[in-house]
Coordinates of C-alpha atoms in Angstrom, one line a residue:
M1 CA 86.4 103.0 101.9
G2 CA 87.5 101.8 98.5
I3 CA 89.9 103.2 96.0
P4 CA 88.5 106.6 94.8
P5 CA 87.5 106.7 91.1
T6 CA 89.5 109.9 90.8
I7 CA 92.8 108.1 91.6
R8 CA 94.0 108.0 88.0
E9 CA 94.3 111.8 88.0
D10 CA 97.3 111.4 90.3
F11 CA 99.2 109.4 87.7
P12 CA 100.3 111.8 84.9
I13 CA 101.7 109.0 82.7
L14 CA 98.2 107.5 82.3
R15 CA 96.9 110.5 80.4
Q16 CA 99.0 109.8 77.4
R17 CA 98.2 108.0 74.2
V18 CA 100.4 105.3 72.6
N19 CA 100.1 104.5 69.0
G20 CA 97.1 106.7 68.9
K21 CA 95.3 104.7 71.7
P22 CA 94.9 105.5 75.4
L23 CA 97.7 104.0 77.4
V24 CA 96.6 100.7 79.2
Y25 CA 99.4 99.9 81.6
L26 CA 99.1 96.3 82.8
D27 CA 102.7 95.7 83.9
S28 CA 102.7 96.8 87.5
A29 CA 104.4 93.7 88.7
N30 CA 107.3 94.8 86.7
T31 CA 107.3 98.4 88.0
S32 CA 104.4 100.5 89.2
Q33 CA 103.6 104.0 87.9
K34 CA 104.3 106.9 90.2
P35 CA 101.7 109.4 91.5
R36 CA 102.4 113.1 91.2
Q37 CA 102.9 113.4 94.9
V38 CA 105.9 111.1 94.7
I39 CA 107.3 112.9 91.7
A40 CA 106.8 116.2 93.4
A41 CA 108.7 115.0 96.5
L42 CA 111.7 114.1 94.4
V43 CA 111.7 117.4 92.6
R44 CA 111.3 119.2 96.0
Y45 CA 114.3 117.5 97.4
Y46 CA 116.6 118.5 94.5
E47 CA 115.1 122.1 94.3
D48 CA 114.9 122.8 98.0
Y49 CA 117.3 120.8 100.2
N50 CA 119.6 118.6 98.2
A51 CA 122.4 117.8 100.6
N52 CA 124.2 114.7 101.9
I53 CA 122.9 113.1 105.1
H54 CA 124.5 112.4 108.4
R55 CA 127.3 114.7 107.6
G56 CA 126.5 118.4 107.4
V57 CA 125.4 120.6 110.4
Y58 CA 123.8 123.2 108.2
A59 CA 120.1 123.6 107.7
I60 CA 119.4 121.8 104.5
A61 CA 121.7 118.9 105.4
E62 CA 119.8 118.5 108.7
R63 CA 116.5 118.6 106.8
A64 CA 117.7 116.0 104.4
T65 CA 118.8 113.7 107.2
A66 CA 115.5 114.2 109.1
E67 CA 113.4 113.4 106.0
Y68 CA 115.5 110.4 105.2
E69 CA 115.2 108.9 108.6
A70 CA 111.5 109.8 108.6
A71 CA 111.2 107.6 105.5
R72 CA 112.7 104.8 107.5
A73 CA 110.2 105.2 110.2
K74 CA 107.4 105.2 107.6
V75 CA 108.6 101.9 106.2
A76 CA 108.9 100.4 109.7
G77 CA 105.3 101.3 110.4
F78 CA 104.1 100.1 107.0
L79 CA 105.7 96.6 107.6
G80 CA 104.9 96.3 111.3
A81 CA 108.6 96.5 112.4
A82 CA 109.3 96.9 116.1
E83 CA 111.5 100.0 115.4
P84 CA 112.9 102.0 112.5
A85 CA 116.4 100.6 113.2
E86 CA 115.2 97.2 111.8
I87 CA 114.9 98.7 108.3
V88 CA 118.0 98.8 106.1
F89 CA 117.7 100.7 102.9
T90 CA 119.0 99.0 99.7
R91 CA 118.7 99.7 96.0
N92 CA 116.2 97.0 95.5
I93 CA 115.1 93.6 96.8
T94 CA 117.9 91.8 94.9
E95 CA 120.5 93.8 97.0
A96 CA 118.5 93.0 100.2
L97 CA 118.6 89.3 99.5
N98 CA 122.3 89.4 98.6
L99 CA 122.9 91.3 101.8
I100 CA 121.4 88.4 103.8
A101 CA 123.3 85.7 101.9
H102 CA 126.6 87.6 102.3
S103 CA 126.3 88.9 105.9
W104 CA 124.2 86.1 107.6
G105 CA 124.7 83.2 105.2
R106 CA 128.5 83.2 105.0
H107 CA 128.8 83.0 108.8
H108 CA 126.1 80.4 109.5
V109 CA 126.1 78.1 106.5
G110 CA 128.8 75.5 106.1
P111 CA 129.6 72.2 104.2
G112 CA 126.7 69.8 104.3
D113 CA 124.1 72.4 105.4
E114 CA 121.0 72.9 103.4
I115 CA 119.2 75.9 102.0
L116 CA 115.5 75.4 101.1
T117 CA 113.8 77.6 98.4
T118 CA 110.8 76.9 96.1
E119 CA 110.5 76.0 92.5
M120 CA 108.5 79.3 91.9
E121 CA 111.2 81.7 93.0
H122 CA 112.3 84.4 90.7
H123 CA 116.0 84.7 90.0
S124 CA 116.7 87.3 92.7
D125 CA 115.7 84.7 95.3
L126 CA 117.5 81.8 93.7
V127 CA 120.9 83.0 92.5
P128 CA 122.2 84.5 95.8
W129 CA 121.5 81.1 97.5
Q130 CA 123.1 79.2 94.6
L131 CA 126.2 81.4 95.0
L132 CA 126.2 80.9 98.8
A133 CA 125.7 77.1 98.5
Q134 CA 128.6 76.8 96.0
E135 CA 130.9 78.9 98.2
R136 CA 130.1 77.1 101.4
G137 CA 129.6 73.6 100.2
A138 CA 125.9 73.6 101.1
R139 CA 123.0 71.7 99.4
L140 CA 120.1 73.5 97.7
R141 CA 116.6 71.9 98.0
H142 CA 113.3 73.2 96.7
I143 CA 109.7 72.9 97.6
P144 CA 107.8 71.8 94.4
F145 CA 104.6 73.3 93.1
D146 CA 101.5 71.5 91.7
D147 CA 99.6 71.9 88.5
H148 CA 97.7 74.9 89.9
G149 CA 100.9 76.8 90.9
R150 CA 100.5 76.0 94.6
L151 CA 103.4 74.9 96.8
I152 CA 103.2 71.2 97.7
L153 CA 103.7 71.2 101.5
D154 CA 102.9 67.5 102.2
D155 CA 106.6 66.7 102.3
L156 CA 107.6 69.8 104.2
D157 CA 108.8 67.8 107.3
R158 CA 111.2 65.8 105.0
L159 CA 112.4 68.9 103.1
I160 CA 113.2 70.9 106.3
T161 CA 115.8 69.0 108.2
E162 CA 118.2 69.6 111.1
R163 CA 120.7 70.7 108.5
T164 CA 118.5 73.4 107.0
K165 CA 119.9 76.8 107.8
I166 CA 117.8 79.0 105.6
V167 CA 114.3 78.7 104.1
A168 CA 113.8 81.4 101.4
L169 CA 110.5 81.9 99.6
V170 CA 108.4 84.4 97.7
H171 CA 105.4 85.7 99.5
V172 CA 103.4 86.3 96.3
S173 CA 104.6 84.6 93.1
N174 CA 105.4 87.1 90.3
A175 CA 104.4 84.4 87.7
F176 CA 101.5 82.5 89.1
G177 CA 100.2 85.2 91.4
T178 CA 100.0 82.5 94.2
V179 CA 99.9 83.8 97.8
N180 CA 102.1 81.4 99.7
P181 CA 101.3 80.3 103.3
V182 CA 104.4 82.0 104.7
A183 CA 103.4 81.8 108.4
E184 CA 102.9 78.0 108.2
I185 CA 106.2 77.4 106.5
A186 CA 108.0 79.7 109.0
R187 CA 106.6 77.7 111.9
A188 CA 108.0 74.5 110.4
A189 CA 111.3 76.1 109.7
H190 CA 111.7 77.5 113.2
E191 CA 111.0 74.1 114.8
R192 CA 114.2 73.0 113.2
G193 CA 116.2 76.1 113.9
A194 CA 116.3 77.6 110.3
V195 CA 115.8 81.3 109.6
V196 CA 113.1 82.3 107.2
V197 CA 113.7 84.8 104.4
V198 CA 110.7 86.3 102.5
D199 CA 110.8 87.9 99.2
G200 CA 108.0 90.5 99.5
A201 CA 108.4 92.3 96.2
Q202 CA 104.9 91.3 95.1
S203 CA 103.2 91.4 98.5
A204 CA 104.2 94.6 100.3
P205 CA 102.8 96.8 97.5
H206 CA 99.5 95.0 97.3
R207 CA 98.3 93.8 100.7
P208 CA 98.7 94.5 104.4
V209 CA 102.0 93.0 105.7
D210 CA 103.0 92.5 109.3
V211 CA 106.4 91.0 109.4
Q212 CA 106.0 90.0 113.1
A213 CA 102.6 88.3 112.5
L214 CA 104.2 86.4 109.6
G215 CA 106.8 85.1 112.1
V216 CA 109.7 85.4 109.7
D217 CA 113.3 86.6 110.2
F218 CA 114.0 88.6 107.1
F219 CA 111.7 90.4 104.7
G220 CA 112.9 92.2 101.6
F221 CA 110.9 94.7 99.5
T222 CA 111.5 96.9 96.5
G223 CA 110.3 100.5 96.3
H224 CA 109.6 100.9 92.6
K225 CA 106.9 98.3 92.6
M226 CA 105.0 100.2 95.3
L227 CA 104.6 103.7 93.7
G228 CA 108.2 104.7 94.8
P229 CA 111.2 105.6 92.6
M230 CA 113.5 103.0 91.0
G231 CA 116.6 102.3 93.0
T232 CA 114.9 102.1 96.3
G233 CA 114.0 99.2 98.5
G234 CA 115.1 97.6 101.7
L235 CA 115.4 94.8 104.2
W236 CA 113.6 94.3 107.4
A237 CA 115.2 92.0 110.0
K238 CA 115.0 91.6 113.7
R239 CA 117.5 93.9 115.5
S240 CA 119.3 90.9 117.1
L241 CA 120.0 89.4 113.7
L242 CA 121.2 92.7 112.3
E243 CA 123.5 93.3 115.2
E244 CA 125.2 89.9 114.9
M245 CA 125.8 90.3 111.1
E246 CA 128.9 91.8 109.6
P247 CA 128.5 94.7 107.1
F248 CA 127.8 93.9 103.5
L249 CA 129.8 96.8 102.0
G250 CA 132.6 98.8 103.5
G251 CA 133.2 102.5 103.2
G252 CA 132.1 105.8 104.6
E253 CA 129.3 106.3 107.2
M254 CA 129.1 102.6 108.1
I255 CA 131.9 103.0 110.7
T256 CA 132.4 104.4 114.2
D257 CA 136.1 104.7 113.9
V258 CA 138.9 103.8 111.4
W259 CA 142.6 103.2 111.8
L260 CA 145.1 102.4 109.1
D261 CA 144.7 98.7 109.7
H262 CA 141.2 98.2 111.0
A263 CA 137.8 99.8 111.6
T264 CA 134.8 99.4 113.9
W265 CA 131.2 99.5 112.8
N266 CA 128.4 101.9 113.2
E267 CA 125.1 100.9 114.9
V268 CA 122.3 99.2 113.0
P269 CA 121.0 100.0 110.5
W270 CA 123.7 102.4 109.4
K271 CA 126.5 99.8 109.4
F272 CA 124.8 98.3 106.3
E273 CA 124.4 101.7 104.5
A274 CA 127.9 102.5 103.3
G275 CA 128.6 105.6 101.3
T276 CA 126.3 108.2 100.0
Q277 CA 122.7 106.9 99.9
N278 CA 119.9 107.4 97.4
V279 CA 118.6 110.2 99.5
G280 CA 116.0 111.9 97.3
D281 CA 114.5 108.7 96.0
T282 CA 114.3 107.2 99.5
I283 CA 112.5 110.3 100.8
A284 CA 110.1 110.0 97.8
L285 CA 109.6 106.3 98.8
G286 CA 108.4 107.6 102.1
V287 CA 105.8 109.7 100.3
A288 CA 104.7 106.7 98.3
I289 CA 104.0 104.9 101.6
D290 CA 102.1 107.9 102.8
Y291 CA 100.0 107.6 99.7
L292 CA 99.3 103.9 100.2
E293 CA 98.5 104.4 103.8
R294 CA 95.9 107.1 102.9
L295 CA 94.3 104.6 100.5
G296 CA 94.5 101.8 103.1
M297 CA 96.1 98.5 102.3
D298 CA 92.9 96.6 102.9
A299 CA 91.3 98.8 100.2
V300 CA 94.3 98.2 97.9
M301 CA 94.0 94.5 98.3
A302 CA 90.2 94.5 97.8
H303 CA 90.5 96.6 94.6
E304 CA 93.1 94.2 93.1
R305 CA 90.9 91.2 94.0
E306 CA 88.0 92.8 92.2
I307 CA 90.1 93.6 89.1
T308 CA 91.8 90.2 89.1
G309 CA 88.5 88.4 89.4
Y310 CA 87.1 90.4 86.5
A311 CA 90.3 89.7 84.4
L312 CA 90.1 86.0 85.1
E313 CA 86.4 86.1 83.9
R314 CA 87.1 88.0 80.8
L315 CA 90.3 86.2 79.8
R316 CA 88.5 82.9 80.0
Q317 CA 86.3 84.1 77.2
V318 CA 89.3 84.2 74.8
P319 CA 89.4 80.8 72.9
G320 CA 92.7 79.0 73.2
L321 CA 93.9 81.1 76.2
H322 CA 95.4 79.1 79.1
I323 CA 95.8 80.8 82.5
L324 CA 98.6 79.8 84.8
G325 CA 98.2 79.6 88.6
P326 CA 95.5 79.0 91.2
G327 CA 92.0 80.4 91.5
L328 CA 91.1 83.9 92.7
D329 CA 91.0 83.0 96.4
E330 CA 94.7 82.0 96.4
R331 CA 96.3 84.7 94.1
G332 CA 97.2 88.3 94.0
G333 CA 96.9 90.8 91.2
V334 CA 99.0 88.9 88.6
V335 CA 97.7 86.7 85.8
S336 CA 100.0 84.9 83.4
F337 CA 98.8 83.0 80.4
T338 CA 99.6 81.4 77.0
M339 CA 97.6 81.3 73.8
D340 CA 97.5 78.4 71.4
G341 CA 99.6 78.9 68.3
M342 CA 101.1 82.3 69.3
H343 CA 104.4 83.2 70.9
P344 CA 104.1 85.4 74.0
H345 CA 106.4 88.0 72.4
D346 CA 104.3 88.3 69.3
I347 CA 101.2 88.7 71.5
A348 CA 102.9 91.5 73.5
Q349 CA 104.0 93.3 70.3
V350 CA 100.5 93.2 68.8
L351 CA 98.9 94.4 72.1
D352 CA 101.3 97.4 72.1
Q353 CA 99.7 98.5 68.8
D354 CA 96.5 99.0 70.9
G355 CA 98.4 100.8 73.6
V356 CA 98.3 97.8 75.9
C357 CA 101.5 97.2 78.0
V358 CA 102.0 93.6 79.2
R359 CA 105.1 91.6 79.9
A360 CA 106.1 88.6 77.8
G361 CA 109.0 86.3 78.6
H362 CA 110.0 84.1 81.5
H363 CA 109.5 86.9 84.1
C364 CA 112.9 86.1 85.7
T365 CA 111.4 82.6 86.6
K366 CA 113.2 80.4 84.1
P367 CA 113.1 77.2 86.4
L368 CA 109.3 77.7 86.8
H369 CA 108.7 78.0 83.1
R370 CA 111.1 75.1 82.4
K371 CA 109.1 72.9 84.7
L372 CA 105.9 73.9 82.9
G373 CA 107.5 73.0 79.6
M374 CA 107.4 76.5 78.1
A375 CA 109.9 79.1 77.4
A376 CA 107.7 82.1 78.1
S377 CA 104.2 83.4 78.9
V378 CA 102.3 86.6 78.8
R379 CA 101.8 88.4 82.1
V380 CA 99.3 91.1 83.0
S381 CA 99.4 92.7 86.5
F382 CA 97.3 95.3 88.2
Y383 CA 97.5 98.0 90.8
V384 CA 95.5 100.8 92.4
Y385 CA 95.0 102.7 89.2
T386 CA 93.8 99.7 87.1
V387 CA 90.1 99.9 86.0
K388 CA 87.8 97.3 84.5
E389 CA 87.6 99.2 81.2
E390 CA 91.3 98.4 80.7
I391 CA 90.6 94.7 81.1
D392 CA 87.9 95.1 78.4
V393 CA 90.5 96.7 76.1
L394 CA 92.9 93.9 76.8
T395 CA 90.3 91.2 76.0
E396 CA 89.3 92.8 72.8
A397 CA 92.9 93.3 71.8
L398 CA 93.6 89.6 72.5
L399 CA 90.7 88.5 70.4
K400 CA 92.0 90.7 67.6
T401 CA 95.4 89.3 68.0
R402 CA 94.0 85.8 67.7
E403 CA 92.2 86.8 64.5
L404 CA 95.4 88.4 63.2
F405 CA 97.3 85.2 63.6
R406 CA 94.3 83.3 62.1
V407 CA 94.2 80.8 64.9
A408 CA 91.6 78.1 64.3
G409 CA 89.1 77.0 66.9

């Protein structure tokens, strides 16, 4: 069963007009819109059972605790985790990746060791490893990409050495849209004893993910890109890894006991969730996962493939437009491009006059754009609510933009 044509009725924000034109939201890689079911869940929490979790013994506190832990179980099922305890809630994927660098990296990476990432990582999966390498005296290495935005794996055996402790890479590039061969890279990393960290910010919302089938050790995700509220996300890791790691933050609820001079830690995953958590939003994230599960992730992926294929076809009809990244068979629902003679920011501002929302800039991938010899690009990205008519509006708006700037050709 595909995505139902009535799905847009679930997204109140899509009903509005911007600058007198129907809103065309093509920036879902930045953040997704939220269905009314998720919004209602958040309102319901604050109206009906707003209370702190794991503390109170009264009814609404016990309900809040139960709903919060139910959300954890939903995430575990969604990602193919062995058990809910393997899911640690964080504010976003950036925090999840920093947690790994801090709690695992600082205890396993030393002088002369190596950390391998890729040239297409966004800053959240680069800067934590840069900080770790600087602190521990380790060396950073990078898997390069080719002219089509695909990782060059011919030299992988040379790049992953006996000194490699961590291989960190993005599952789906937020700039190229490239779907990387994570399982293949994970096998090579494990042969040399390295752990594999996957940035799933652009994969978990858009395609079926089974962390065990991928064969990785850590998988981070962010909730606001998958129909959930902002400030939600998390980390999956094998229980054995979580148990050996020290806490990322210290404070309340992450302890079993505290004396004046020392403390002992709670069980996983709670030893990584210090202080009052983002309870209502996390419960709403669980509702977002319910929503995606009802649609079916195979259907979500098929819908995005259809929309992306149509977008690639239409965008190629715009003279002077250059698409970044690989062909349809190797990409997700992200298309970045440049246009001759026009700055991406100018394009985005003109499109906004037609109600079309796109992202312009470096998309938090400055090294990627620097290698391409450009400061910025325009990015359009799709989700379950995107329809082909919106791609038509985008295409016509780009042609009009080109005319406005009087680009020859």
